[in-house]
Amino acid sequence: LAENALQCLHDEDYDRPFNTQSLNADTMIFTGGRSGLSLGGTWNFCVDLLDTGLRQKWFAMTPEAPEDRAEPWDYDPYAGETVQVPSCWQMQKEKWYFFEGSAWYTRALEAGPPAPGTRRFLHVGAAQYDCKLFVNGQFIGNHYGGSTPFCAELTEVLREGRNWIMFCVNNTRTLDRVPMRNTDWFNYGGIYREVTLYETAETVIRDVFVHLAPGGIRAQVEVDGPAAEAVLDIPGLGIRAAIPLSGGKGEAVLPADPDLWSPDNPVLYDLSLAAGADRVTDRVGFRSIERRGTDILLNGRPVFLRGISVHEDDARLGKVTSEADIRRRFVHAKELGCNYLRLAHYPHHELAAKIADELGLMLWEEVPVYWAIDFANPATRRDAENQLRELIRRDRNRASVIIWSVGNENPDTDARLDFMKGLADLAKAEDPTRLTSAACLVNHAKLKIEDRLAQHIDVIGLNEYYGWYEENFEELGIIGRNSAPDRPVVISETGADGDSEAGPARGLFSLDYQSEVYRKQIETLRGLDYVKGMSPWILYDFRVERRQNPFQRGWNRKGLIAGDKQAKKPAFAILAAYYAELARAEA
Ligand code: GCB
């Protein structure tokens, strides 16, 4: 194609070669216990609304000094503005607050000579949403999905000395993405979790999954490289076992009698796995989670999930999460009397489940199959399936995670049923040891819990806003009596906005009204014996573009705590009192 004809092509024609989705669940490596080189810090940065960078091949521009360049250029990836990685660009400069499109990140990486028999992998914790990776001008691959990690092997690409790493990250909302165009949380953009370079041996451990099984502990391992066996060590259980590998995969059931993990006894065991010269570690708990009739059983005993929903959002940092932020969230959840959290509406930072393991909190984890996804589109389905696989692979050694949720408030159409049943089945295939769920809706016409997906998931999540979006509160009681679900129901959301800064004294958006909704919800729900848990909406107020009335001002104000993550609203104490009562009854 003549260079000048490039200007005439449609946007999609520039994009197509780069939409490979070649960085996905299959290219992940297991990162536990590896020490890598952080590529966090200052990167050159430029927003690119028109995707000019792909047309003009910014990725192929060599870093000459300006005076040595033979052609004019519209952007210099090696000079100009900078941002920090990880970050969300919205939080870096005001002019980028509502920017939606592509942005380019560039930095140098000095590499030593490749040691013989070693490999190198670049790992990105998360980038919102479509992330294309280029190294030294070469396209390496792209990843879809704004909240799951991905990995690219750079063994053959990195050269000794100076290398250039470039990302083109696009956060444009489109109908075919997961989530699609419309959400009730802020559309942050950028590389907002850590970027790390790992050096491994020739054999690389891609995955290790351990869980309780009849007779002890089942271990499944996946290795890429010539090793014929992997050696699993769990010293606390007296396990040291060689697991033979065939085609890179191996599995064994090892006799063991671990102390079981629970919120009261969050016991964890150190684990290491070696294959060839590669070695990874983890800290894992063992417990069972099942449903029987309308009960949820933890280690064989009925449990009530005293929960709260939470987003990953911060007034100053956006979607960037620190360990301190996660710990504060869990401190607040414990103050509320929670034994459980719903991590809405997408995979949160991987530290969240690690810390929940340690503190003894159960978790619902979720993929952003939110509202009206393009359910009939095979590419959308591939994207959702891949995000689910990436989440499960990342977190399936976490005892805290008890539920994989495959979606939130999706219309009960045939295409949706097929799509989401497929996701629920995929979750079971990837991990038969946990429960599946989805946040479903009430049938408001029939005043009944009714959703065809319910037959295909273990726990019926139910979002209901009686007292808020549904003003006739009496109907909640009618729904309760009209429904006879054959499996447990968890109230995955309920709540009301309460503005602690400028809210009115009474009525909608007042703190009083929010408290009143909590009181009424608790009174009604406590009588429903198939309700086996709740995670009201939500722990903290969170930023969102679509909420613009004088009490919202760009925020969803349904938090029990304001967006400063400090100021508790009166409804906090109401829920805390109820949870304390439940905990006393359980003891
Ligand atoms: C919902 C959604 C949640 C919203 C919430 C609200 O049902 O699942 O994402 O933020 O309601 O506040 O309207």
Coordinates of C-alpha atoms and ligand atoms in Angstrom, one line a residue:
L1 CA 0.0 0.0 0.0
A2 CA 1.4 3.4 -1.0
E3 CA 2.2 5.5 2.1
N4 CA 0.0 8.3 1.0
A5 CA -3.0 6.0 0.6
L6 CA -2.8 5.4 4.4
Q7 CA -4.6 8.7 5.0
C8 CA -7.6 7.3 3.1
L9 CA -8.2 4.2 5.1
H10 CA -10.9 3.9 7.7
D11 CA -10.0 3.9 11.3
E12 CA -10.8 0.2 11.7
D13 CA -8.3 -0.7 9.0
Y14 CA -5.5 0.9 11.1
D15 CA -6.7 -0.8 14.2
R16 CA -7.4 -4.3 12.9
P17 CA -3.8 -5.6 12.8
F18 CA -3.4 -4.6 16.4
N19 CA -6.6 -6.2 17.7
T20 CA -5.1 -9.6 18.2
Q21 CA -6.1 -10.3 21.8
S22 CA -2.9 -12.4 21.8
L23 CA -2.1 -11.5 25.5
N24 CA -4.7 -13.5 27.4
A25 CA -5.3 -16.1 30.0
D26 CA -3.0 -18.5 28.1
T27 CA 0.0 -16.3 28.2
M28 CA -0.1 -15.6 31.9
I29 CA 2.7 -16.9 34.2
F30 CA 2.4 -17.5 37.9
T31 CA 4.0 -14.6 39.7
G32 CA 3.8 -15.6 43.4
G33 CA 7.2 -15.3 45.1
R34 CA 9.0 -14.0 42.0
S35 CA 11.1 -10.9 42.4
G36 CA 10.9 -8.7 39.3
L37 CA 12.1 -5.3 38.2
S38 CA 9.4 -2.6 38.6
L39 CA 8.9 -0.4 35.6
G40 CA 6.8 1.9 37.7
G41 CA 7.8 5.6 37.7
T42 CA 7.9 8.3 35.1
W43 CA 6.9 7.5 31.5
N44 CA 6.5 9.8 28.5
F45 CA 2.9 10.3 27.8
C46 CA 0.6 11.7 25.1
V47 CA -3.1 11.5 24.5
D48 CA -4.2 10.6 21.0
L49 CA -7.9 11.0 20.4
L50 CA -7.7 10.3 16.7
D51 CA -5.4 7.2 17.0
T52 CA -2.9 9.1 14.9
G53 CA -0.2 7.2 16.5
L54 CA -1.2 3.9 14.9
R55 CA -1.6 5.6 11.4
Q56 CA 1.8 7.4 11.7
K57 CA 3.4 4.4 13.4
W58 CA 4.6 6.4 16.4
F59 CA 5.7 3.0 17.8
A60 CA 8.3 2.7 15.0
M61 CA 9.9 6.2 15.5
T62 CA 13.5 5.9 16.5
P63 CA 14.8 8.1 19.3
E64 CA 17.1 10.5 17.3
A65 CA 17.8 13.9 18.6
P66 CA 15.4 16.4 16.9
E67 CA 18.1 18.0 14.8
D68 CA 19.0 14.6 13.3
R69 CA 15.5 13.7 12.1
A70 CA 14.9 13.5 8.4
E71 CA 11.1 13.9 8.5
P72 CA 8.7 16.1 10.4
W73 CA 6.9 14.5 13.2
D74 CA 3.6 15.2 15.1
Y75 CA 4.6 13.6 18.3
D76 CA 7.9 12.7 19.9
P77 CA 7.5 9.6 22.1
Y78 CA 10.9 10.4 23.7
A79 CA 10.2 13.9 24.9
G80 CA 7.4 16.0 26.2
E81 CA 4.8 15.4 28.9
T82 CA 5.1 12.7 31.4
V83 CA 2.9 10.7 33.8
Q84 CA 3.5 8.3 36.6
V85 CA 2.9 4.6 36.2
P86 CA 0.7 3.3 37.7
S87 CA -1.9 6.1 37.5
C88 CA -5.2 7.0 35.9
W89 CA -4.6 10.0 33.5
Q90 CA -7.8 11.6 34.8
M91 CA -6.1 12.1 38.2
Q92 CA -2.8 13.5 36.7
K93 CA -3.9 16.7 35.0
E94 CA -7.3 18.4 34.9
K95 CA -7.2 18.6 31.1
W96 CA -7.3 14.8 30.9
Y97 CA -10.3 14.5 33.3
F98 CA -12.8 13.5 30.7
F99 CA -10.4 12.3 28.1
E100 CA -11.5 9.1 26.5
G101 CA -9.5 7.5 23.7
S102 CA -5.9 6.3 23.2
A103 CA -2.9 7.4 25.1
W104 CA 0.7 6.5 24.5
Y105 CA 3.2 5.6 27.2
T106 CA 7.0 5.3 26.5
R107 CA 10.0 4.5 28.6
A108 CA 13.5 3.3 28.2
L109 CA 14.6 0.0 29.7
E110 CA 18.3 -0.8 30.1
A111 CA 18.8 -4.5 29.8
G112 CA 21.8 -6.6 30.6
P113 CA 22.9 -9.4 28.3
P114 CA 20.5 -12.2 28.4
A115 CA 21.9 -14.9 30.6
P116 CA 21.9 -18.3 28.8
G117 CA 18.8 -20.4 29.5
T118 CA 16.7 -17.5 30.9
R119 CA 13.5 -15.9 29.7
R120 CA 11.9 -12.5 30.3
F121 CA 8.3 -11.7 30.8
L122 CA 6.6 -8.3 31.1
H123 CA 3.6 -8.3 33.5
V124 CA 1.0 -5.6 33.6
G125 CA -1.4 -5.7 36.7
A126 CA -4.1 -3.9 34.7
A127 CA -4.6 -1.3 32.0
Q128 CA -8.0 0.2 31.1
Y129 CA -9.2 -1.1 28.6
D130 CA -7.4 -2.1 25.3
C131 CA -3.7 -2.2 25.7
K132 CA -1.2 -2.6 22.8
L133 CA 2.4 -3.4 23.6
F134 CA 5.3 -2.4 21.4
V135 CA 9.0 -3.1 22.1
N136 CA 11.7 -1.4 20.1
G137 CA 9.2 -0.6 17.4
Q138 CA 7.8 -4.1 17.2
F139 CA 4.2 -4.9 18.0
I140 CA 4.1 -7.6 20.7
G141 CA 0.4 -8.1 21.3
N142 CA -2.7 -6.6 22.8
H143 CA -5.0 -7.2 25.8
Y144 CA -8.6 -6.5 26.3
G145 CA -10.2 -6.0 29.7
G146 CA -9.6 -3.3 32.1
S147 CA -9.1 -5.1 35.4
T148 CA -7.2 -8.4 34.8
P149 CA -3.4 -8.9 34.6
F150 CA -1.6 -9.9 31.4
C151 CA 1.8 -11.0 30.5
A152 CA 4.0 -10.9 27.3
E153 CA 7.2 -12.9 26.8
L154 CA 10.1 -10.6 25.7
T155 CA 12.9 -13.2 25.6
E156 CA 13.5 -12.8 21.9
V157 CA 12.7 -9.1 21.7
L158 CA 14.8 -7.4 24.4
R159 CA 18.4 -6.5 23.3
E160 CA 21.4 -5.7 25.4
G161 CA 21.5 -2.0 26.3
R162 CA 18.7 0.5 25.7
N163 CA 15.3 -0.8 24.8
W164 CA 12.1 1.2 24.3
I165 CA 8.8 -0.1 25.8
M166 CA 5.6 1.5 24.5
F167 CA 2.0 1.0 25.4
C168 CA -1.0 2.4 23.6
V169 CA -3.9 2.2 26.0
N170 CA -7.5 3.0 24.9
N171 CA -10.4 3.4 27.3
T172 CA -13.1 4.3 24.7
R173 CA -16.5 3.0 25.8
T174 CA -18.1 0.9 23.1
L175 CA -21.1 -1.3 22.9
D176 CA -19.1 -4.5 22.3
R177 CA -16.8 -4.2 25.3
V178 CA -17.2 -5.7 28.8
P179 CA -18.5 -3.5 30.3
M180 CA -20.2 -1.7 27.5
R181 CA -20.8 2.0 27.0
N182 CA -22.9 2.7 30.0
T183 CA -21.9 2.0 33.6
D184 CA -22.4 3.5 37.0
W185 CA -18.8 3.9 37.8
F186 CA -16.1 6.2 36.4
N187 CA -14.4 5.4 33.2
Y188 CA -10.8 5.8 34.3
G189 CA -8.1 5.2 31.8
G190 CA -4.4 4.2 31.8
I191 CA -2.0 1.7 33.2
Y192 CA -3.2 1.8 36.8
R193 CA -1.6 -1.3 38.3
E194 CA 2.1 -2.2 38.5
V195 CA 4.3 -3.0 35.4
T196 CA 7.0 -5.5 36.2
L197 CA 9.7 -7.4 34.3
Y198 CA 10.4 -10.9 35.4
E199 CA 13.4 -13.0 34.5
T200 CA 12.8 -16.8 34.8
A201 CA 14.6 -20.0 34.0
E202 CA 14.0 -21.8 30.8
T203 CA 11.2 -23.8 32.4
V204 CA 8.5 -21.4 33.6
I205 CA 5.7 -22.3 36.0
R206 CA 2.6 -20.9 34.4
D207 CA 0.1 -22.1 37.0
V208 CA -0.4 -23.9 40.3
F209 CA -3.8 -24.5 41.8
V210 CA -4.2 -26.3 45.1
H211 CA -7.4 -27.1 46.9
L212 CA -9.1 -29.4 49.3
A213 CA -10.2 -32.7 47.7
P214 CA -11.4 -36.1 49.0
G215 CA -8.3 -37.7 50.5
G216 CA -6.3 -34.5 51.0
I217 CA -5.2 -31.8 48.7
R218 CA -5.3 -31.8 44.9
A219 CA -2.6 -29.9 43.2
Q220 CA -2.7 -29.0 39.5
V221 CA 0.3 -27.5 37.8
E222 CA 1.1 -26.1 34.4
V223 CA 4.6 -25.6 33.3
D224 CA 6.1 -24.3 30.0
G225 CA 9.5 -25.8 29.3
P226 CA 11.4 -29.1 29.4
A227 CA 11.0 -30.1 33.0
A228 CA 9.6 -33.7 33.5
E229 CA 8.3 -33.1 37.0
A230 CA 7.4 -30.4 39.5
V231 CA 8.1 -30.6 43.2
L232 CA 5.5 -29.3 45.5
D233 CA 6.4 -28.4 49.1
I234 CA 3.9 -27.5 51.9
P235 CA 6.0 -27.9 55.0
G236 CA 3.2 -27.1 57.4
L237 CA 1.4 -30.2 56.1
G238 CA 4.4 -32.4 55.7
I239 CA 3.9 -32.4 51.9
R240 CA 6.9 -32.8 49.6
A241 CA 5.8 -34.5 46.4
A242 CA 7.1 -34.8 42.9
I243 CA 4.3 -34.4 40.4
P244 CA 5.1 -35.9 37.0
L245 CA 4.4 -33.6 34.0
S246 CA 3.1 -34.6 30.7
G247 CA 2.7 -32.0 28.0
G248 CA 3.6 -29.5 30.6
K249 CA 0.7 -30.5 32.9
G250 CA 0.5 -32.5 36.1
E251 CA -1.9 -33.3 38.8
A252 CA -1.8 -35.2 42.1
V253 CA -3.9 -35.7 45.2
L254 CA -1.7 -35.6 48.3
P255 CA -2.8 -37.0 51.6
A256 CA -3.1 -34.1 54.1
D257 CA -5.3 -33.0 57.0
P258 CA -5.0 -29.2 57.1
D259 CA -6.6 -26.9 59.7
L260 CA -9.5 -25.3 57.8
W261 CA -9.5 -21.7 56.9
S262 CA -12.4 -19.6 58.1
P263 CA -13.0 -16.0 59.1
D264 CA -12.5 -17.0 62.8
N265 CA -9.4 -19.0 62.0
P266 CA -7.7 -17.7 58.8
V267 CA -4.9 -20.2 58.8
L268 CA -2.6 -20.2 55.9
Y269 CA 0.2 -22.5 54.8
D270 CA 3.4 -21.7 52.9
L271 CA 3.7 -23.4 49.6
S272 CA 6.5 -23.6 47.1
L273 CA 6.6 -25.3 43.7
A274 CA 9.8 -26.0 41.7
A275 CA 10.2 -27.1 38.2
G276 CA 13.5 -27.2 36.4
A277 CA 15.3 -24.1 37.8
D278 CA 12.1 -22.2 38.3
R279 CA 10.5 -21.7 41.7
V280 CA 7.4 -19.9 42.9
T281 CA 5.7 -19.6 46.3
D282 CA 2.3 -18.8 47.7
R283 CA 0.5 -18.7 51.0
V284 CA -2.8 -20.7 50.8
G285 CA -5.7 -21.6 53.0
F286 CA -7.9 -24.7 52.6
R287 CA -11.7 -24.7 53.2
S288 CA -14.8 -25.9 51.6
I289 CA -17.7 -23.9 50.4
E290 CA -20.9 -25.5 49.2
R291 CA -24.6 -25.0 48.9
R292 CA -27.2 -27.4 50.2
G293 CA -30.8 -26.4 49.5
T294 CA -31.0 -22.7 50.5
D295 CA -28.0 -22.9 52.7
I296 CA -24.4 -21.8 52.1
L297 CA -22.0 -24.1 54.0
L298 CA -18.5 -23.1 55.0
N299 CA -16.5 -26.1 56.0
G300 CA -19.8 -28.0 56.3
R301 CA -21.6 -25.4 58.5
P302 CA -24.3 -23.0 57.5
V303 CA -23.0 -19.4 57.3
F304 CA -24.7 -16.1 56.8
L305 CA -22.8 -13.6 54.7
R306 CA -22.6 -10.3 56.6
G307 CA -21.3 -8.2 53.8
I308 CA -20.8 -4.9 52.2
S309 CA -20.1 -4.0 48.5
V310 CA -17.1 -1.9 47.6
H311 CA -15.7 -0.3 44.4
E312 CA -12.0 0.3 43.7
D313 CA -12.1 4.1 43.7
D314 CA -10.3 6.9 45.4
A315 CA -10.9 10.7 45.4
R316 CA -7.2 11.4 44.7
L317 CA -5.9 8.4 42.9
G318 CA -9.0 7.1 40.9
K319 CA -8.7 3.4 40.3
V320 CA -5.1 3.1 41.6
T321 CA -5.2 1.0 44.8
S322 CA -2.5 0.8 47.5
E323 CA -2.1 -1.8 50.2
A324 CA -3.0 0.9 52.8
D325 CA -6.2 1.6 50.9
I326 CA -7.2 -2.1 50.8
R327 CA -6.4 -2.5 54.5
R328 CA -8.5 0.6 55.4
R329 CA -11.4 -0.9 53.5
F330 CA -11.1 -4.1 55.4
V331 CA -10.8 -2.3 58.8
H332 CA -14.1 -0.5 58.0
A333 CA -15.7 -3.7 56.9
K334 CA -14.7 -5.4 60.2
E335 CA -16.0 -2.4 62.2
L336 CA -19.3 -3.0 60.4
G337 CA -19.2 -6.6 61.6
C338 CA -18.7 -8.1 58.2
N339 CA -17.4 -11.5 57.4
Y340 CA -17.8 -10.9 53.7
L341 CA -17.3 -8.3 50.9
R342 CA -18.6 -8.0 47.4
L343 CA -15.7 -6.7 45.2
A344 CA -17.9 -4.9 42.6
H345 CA -18.0 -4.8 39.5
Y346 CA -14.7 -6.0 38.1
P347 CA -11.6 -7.8 39.4
H348 CA -10.0 -5.7 42.1
H349 CA -6.2 -5.5 42.8
E350 CA -4.8 -8.9 43.5
L351 CA -3.6 -7.9 46.9
A352 CA -7.2 -7.5 48.0
A353 CA -7.8 -11.3 48.1
K354 CA -4.4 -11.9 49.6
I355 CA -5.1 -9.6 52.5
A356 CA -8.6 -11.0 52.9
D357 CA -7.0 -14.4 53.2
E358 CA -4.8 -13.2 56.0
L359 CA -7.6 -11.2 57.8
G360 CA -10.4 -13.8 57.5
L361 CA -12.9 -12.1 55.2
M362 CA -14.9 -14.0 52.5
L363 CA -15.1 -12.4 49.1
W364 CA -17.4 -12.3 46.1
E365 CA -15.3 -11.6 42.9
E366 CA -16.9 -10.5 39.7
V367 CA -16.3 -9.8 36.0
P368 CA -17.8 -6.6 34.5
V369 CA -20.6 -8.3 32.6
Y370 CA -22.7 -5.3 33.6
W371 CA -26.2 -4.3 32.3
A372 CA -26.8 -4.7 28.5
I373 CA -23.7 -6.4 27.2
D374 CA -23.6 -7.2 23.4
F375 CA -24.6 -10.8 24.3
A376 CA -25.1 -12.0 20.7
N377 CA -21.6 -10.9 19.7
P378 CA -19.0 -13.8 19.7
A379 CA -16.1 -11.3 20.1
T380 CA -17.7 -9.8 23.2
R381 CA -18.2 -13.3 24.5
R382 CA -14.6 -14.2 23.9
D383 CA -13.5 -11.1 25.8
A384 CA -15.8 -11.8 28.8
E385 CA -14.7 -15.5 28.9
N386 CA -11.0 -14.4 28.8
Q387 CA -11.5 -11.9 31.6
L388 CA -13.2 -14.6 33.7
R389 CA -10.4 -17.1 33.1
E390 CA -7.7 -14.4 33.9
L391 CA -9.5 -13.6 37.2
I392 CA -9.9 -17.2 38.2
R393 CA -6.3 -18.1 37.3
R394 CA -5.1 -15.1 39.3
D395 CA -7.2 -15.8 42.5
R396 CA -8.2 -19.4 42.7
N397 CA -5.6 -20.2 45.4
R398 CA -7.3 -17.6 47.6
A399 CA -9.4 -19.2 50.4
S400 CA -11.2 -15.9 50.9
V401 CA -12.8 -16.0 47.5
I402 CA -15.9 -18.1 47.8
I403 CA -18.0 -16.8 44.8
W404 CA -17.3 -16.1 41.2
S405 CA -20.0 -13.8 39.9
V406 CA -20.6 -13.8 36.2
G407 CA -22.5 -10.5 35.9
N408 CA -24.7 -7.8 37.2
E409 CA -28.3 -6.8 36.4
N410 CA -28.5 -8.2 32.9
P411 CA -31.9 -8.3 31.0
D412 CA -33.3 -11.9 30.9
T413 CA -33.1 -12.4 27.1
D414 CA -32.3 -15.7 25.3
A415 CA -28.9 -14.3 24.2
R416 CA -28.0 -13.3 27.7
L417 CA -29.0 -16.6 29.1
D418 CA -26.8 -18.5 26.7
F419 CA -23.9 -16.1 27.3
M420 CA -24.1 -16.1 31.1
K421 CA -24.9 -19.8 31.5
G422 CA -21.7 -20.2 29.4
L423 CA -19.7 -18.1 31.8
A424 CA -21.1 -19.9 34.8
D425 CA -20.2 -23.3 33.2
L426 CA -16.7 -21.9 32.4
A427 CA -16.2 -20.8 36.0
K428 CA -17.1 -24.3 37.2
A429 CA -14.7 -25.9 34.6
E430 CA -11.8 -23.6 35.6
D431 CA -12.6 -24.0 39.3
P432 CA -15.1 -26.6 40.6
T433 CA -14.4 -25.7 44.2
R434 CA -16.3 -22.4 44.4
L435 CA -19.9 -21.2 44.1
T436 CA -21.1 -19.2 41.1
S437 CA -23.5 -16.3 41.3
A438 CA -24.8 -13.2 39.4
A439 CA -26.6 -10.2 40.6
C440 CA -30.1 -10.7 39.2
L441 CA -33.2 -8.5 39.2
V442 CA -36.6 -8.9 40.7
N443 CA -39.5 -9.4 38.2
H444 CA -41.3 -6.2 39.1
A445 CA -44.4 -7.1 37.1
K446 CA -45.0 -10.4 38.9
L447 CA -43.4 -9.2 42.2
K448 CA -41.3 -12.3 42.4
I449 CA -37.7 -13.4 42.3
E450 CA -37.5 -14.8 38.8
D451 CA -34.6 -15.1 36.5
R452 CA -33.9 -18.0 34.1
L453 CA -30.2 -17.8 34.9
A454 CA -30.9 -18.9 38.5
Q455 CA -31.0 -22.5 37.5
H456 CA -27.4 -22.3 36.3
I457 CA -25.8 -20.6 39.3
D458 CA -25.4 -21.7 42.9
V459 CA -26.4 -18.5 44.7
I460 CA -29.0 -16.0 43.4
G461 CA -27.6 -12.6 43.9
L462 CA -30.4 -10.0 44.1
N463 CA -30.1 -6.3 43.6
E464 CA -33.2 -4.5 44.9
Y465 CA -33.7 -0.9 45.8
Y466 CA -37.0 -0.8 47.6
G467 CA -37.2 2.5 49.3
W468 CA -35.1 4.1 46.6
Y469 CA -35.7 3.3 42.9
E470 CA -38.8 1.4 43.9
E471 CA -40.8 3.7 46.1
N472 CA -43.5 1.2 47.3
F473 CA -41.7 -0.5 50.1
E474 CA -44.6 -2.9 50.8
E475 CA -43.8 -4.7 47.6
L476 CA -40.5 -6.0 49.0
G477 CA -42.5 -8.0 51.6
I478 CA -44.8 -9.3 48.8
I479 CA -41.8 -10.4 46.7
G480 CA -40.4 -12.2 49.8
R481 CA -43.7 -14.1 50.3
N482 CA -44.2 -14.8 46.5
S483 CA -40.8 -16.3 46.0
A484 CA -39.7 -19.8 46.9
P485 CA -36.2 -20.1 45.5
D486 CA -34.6 -23.6 45.6
R487 CA -31.2 -22.1 46.4
P488 CA -29.7 -19.4 48.6
V489 CA -30.4 -15.8 47.9
V490 CA -27.8 -13.1 48.7
I491 CA -29.0 -9.5 48.6
S492 CA -26.1 -8.4 46.4
E493 CA -27.3 -4.7 46.6
T494 CA -29.7 -2.5 48.3
G495 CA -29.3 1.1 49.6
A496 CA -30.0 4.8 49.1
D497 CA -28.0 8.0 48.5
G498 CA -27.2 10.2 51.5
D499 CA -25.1 13.3 50.9
S500 CA -23.1 14.1 54.0
E501 CA -21.9 17.4 52.7
A502 CA -24.8 19.3 51.2
G503 CA -27.7 16.9 51.6
P504 CA -31.2 18.1 52.6
A505 CA -32.4 17.5 56.2
R506 CA -35.2 15.2 55.1
G507 CA -36.3 13.2 52.1
L508 CA -34.3 11.7 49.2
F509 CA -30.6 12.3 49.5
S510 CA -30.7 13.1 53.2
L511 CA -28.8 11.1 55.7
D512 CA -32.1 10.5 57.6
Y513 CA -33.7 9.0 54.6
Q514 CA -30.8 6.7 53.9
S515 CA -30.9 5.5 57.5
E516 CA -34.7 4.9 57.2
V517 CA -34.2 2.7 54.1
Y518 CA -31.6 0.6 56.0
R519 CA -34.0 0.2 58.9
K520 CA -36.8 -0.9 56.7
Q521 CA -34.7 -3.2 54.6
I522 CA -33.3 -5.0 57.6
E523 CA -36.8 -5.4 59.1
T524 CA -38.1 -6.9 55.9
L525 CA -35.2 -9.1 54.9
R526 CA -34.6 -10.6 58.3
G527 CA -37.9 -12.5 57.9
L528 CA -36.9 -14.3 54.7
D529 CA -35.3 -17.6 55.5
Y530 CA -33.8 -18.2 52.1
V531 CA -31.8 -15.0 52.3
K532 CA -28.3 -16.2 53.3
G533 CA -26.4 -12.9 53.1
M534 CA -26.3 -9.3 52.0
S535 CA -23.8 -6.8 50.7
P536 CA -25.6 -3.4 50.7
W537 CA -24.5 -0.8 48.2
I538 CA -21.9 0.5 49.2
L539 CA -19.0 1.1 51.7
Y540 CA -17.7 4.4 50.2
D541 CA -19.2 7.0 47.9
F542 CA -17.6 6.7 44.5
R543 CA -17.0 9.0 41.5
V544 CA -19.2 8.6 38.4
E545 CA -19.9 10.8 35.4
R546 CA -23.7 10.1 35.2
R547 CA -24.7 11.5 38.6
Q548 CA -24.9 15.2 38.4
N549 CA -27.7 16.5 40.6
P550 CA -26.8 19.1 43.3
F551 CA -26.5 16.3 46.0
Q552 CA -24.4 14.0 43.8
R553 CA -22.0 16.4 42.0
G554 CA -20.3 13.6 40.0
W555 CA -20.5 11.0 42.8
N556 CA -22.8 8.1 43.7
R557 CA -23.6 8.9 47.3
K558 CA -24.9 5.5 48.5
G559 CA -21.8 5.0 50.6
L560 CA -22.1 4.3 54.3
I561 CA -18.9 6.4 54.5
A562 CA -18.3 9.5 52.4
G563 CA -15.8 9.7 49.5
D564 CA -13.1 10.9 51.9
K565 CA -13.2 7.3 53.3
Q566 CA -13.5 8.8 56.8
A567 CA -16.8 10.4 57.6
K568 CA -19.3 7.6 58.6
K569 CA -22.9 8.3 57.9
P570 CA -25.6 7.3 60.5
A571 CA -26.7 4.3 58.4
F572 CA -23.3 2.7 59.1
A573 CA -24.2 2.2 62.8
I574 CA -27.6 0.8 61.8
L575 CA -26.1 -1.9 59.7
A576 CA -23.4 -2.5 62.3
A577 CA -26.0 -3.1 65.0
Y578 CA -27.8 -5.6 62.8
Y579 CA -24.6 -7.5 62.0
A580 CA -23.6 -7.6 65.7
E581 CA -27.0 -9.1 66.5
L582 CA -26.5 -11.7 63.7
A583 CA -23.0 -12.5 65.0
R584 CA -24.3 -12.9 68.5
A585 CA -27.0 -15.3 67.4
E586 CA -24.4 -17.4 65.4
A587 CA -22.0 -17.6 68.4
Ligands
GCB1 C1 -27.2 -0.9 40.7 C2 -25.9 -1.2 40.1 C3 -24.8 -0.4 40.7 C4 -25.2 1.0 40.9 C5 -26.4 1.1 41.8 C6 -27.0 2.5 42.0 O1 -28.1 -1.6 40.7 O2 -25.6 -2.6 40.1 O3 -23.7 -0.5 39.9 O4 -24.2 1.9 41.3 O5 -27.4 0.3 41.4 O6 -26.5 3.2 42.8 O7 -27.9 2.8 41.3

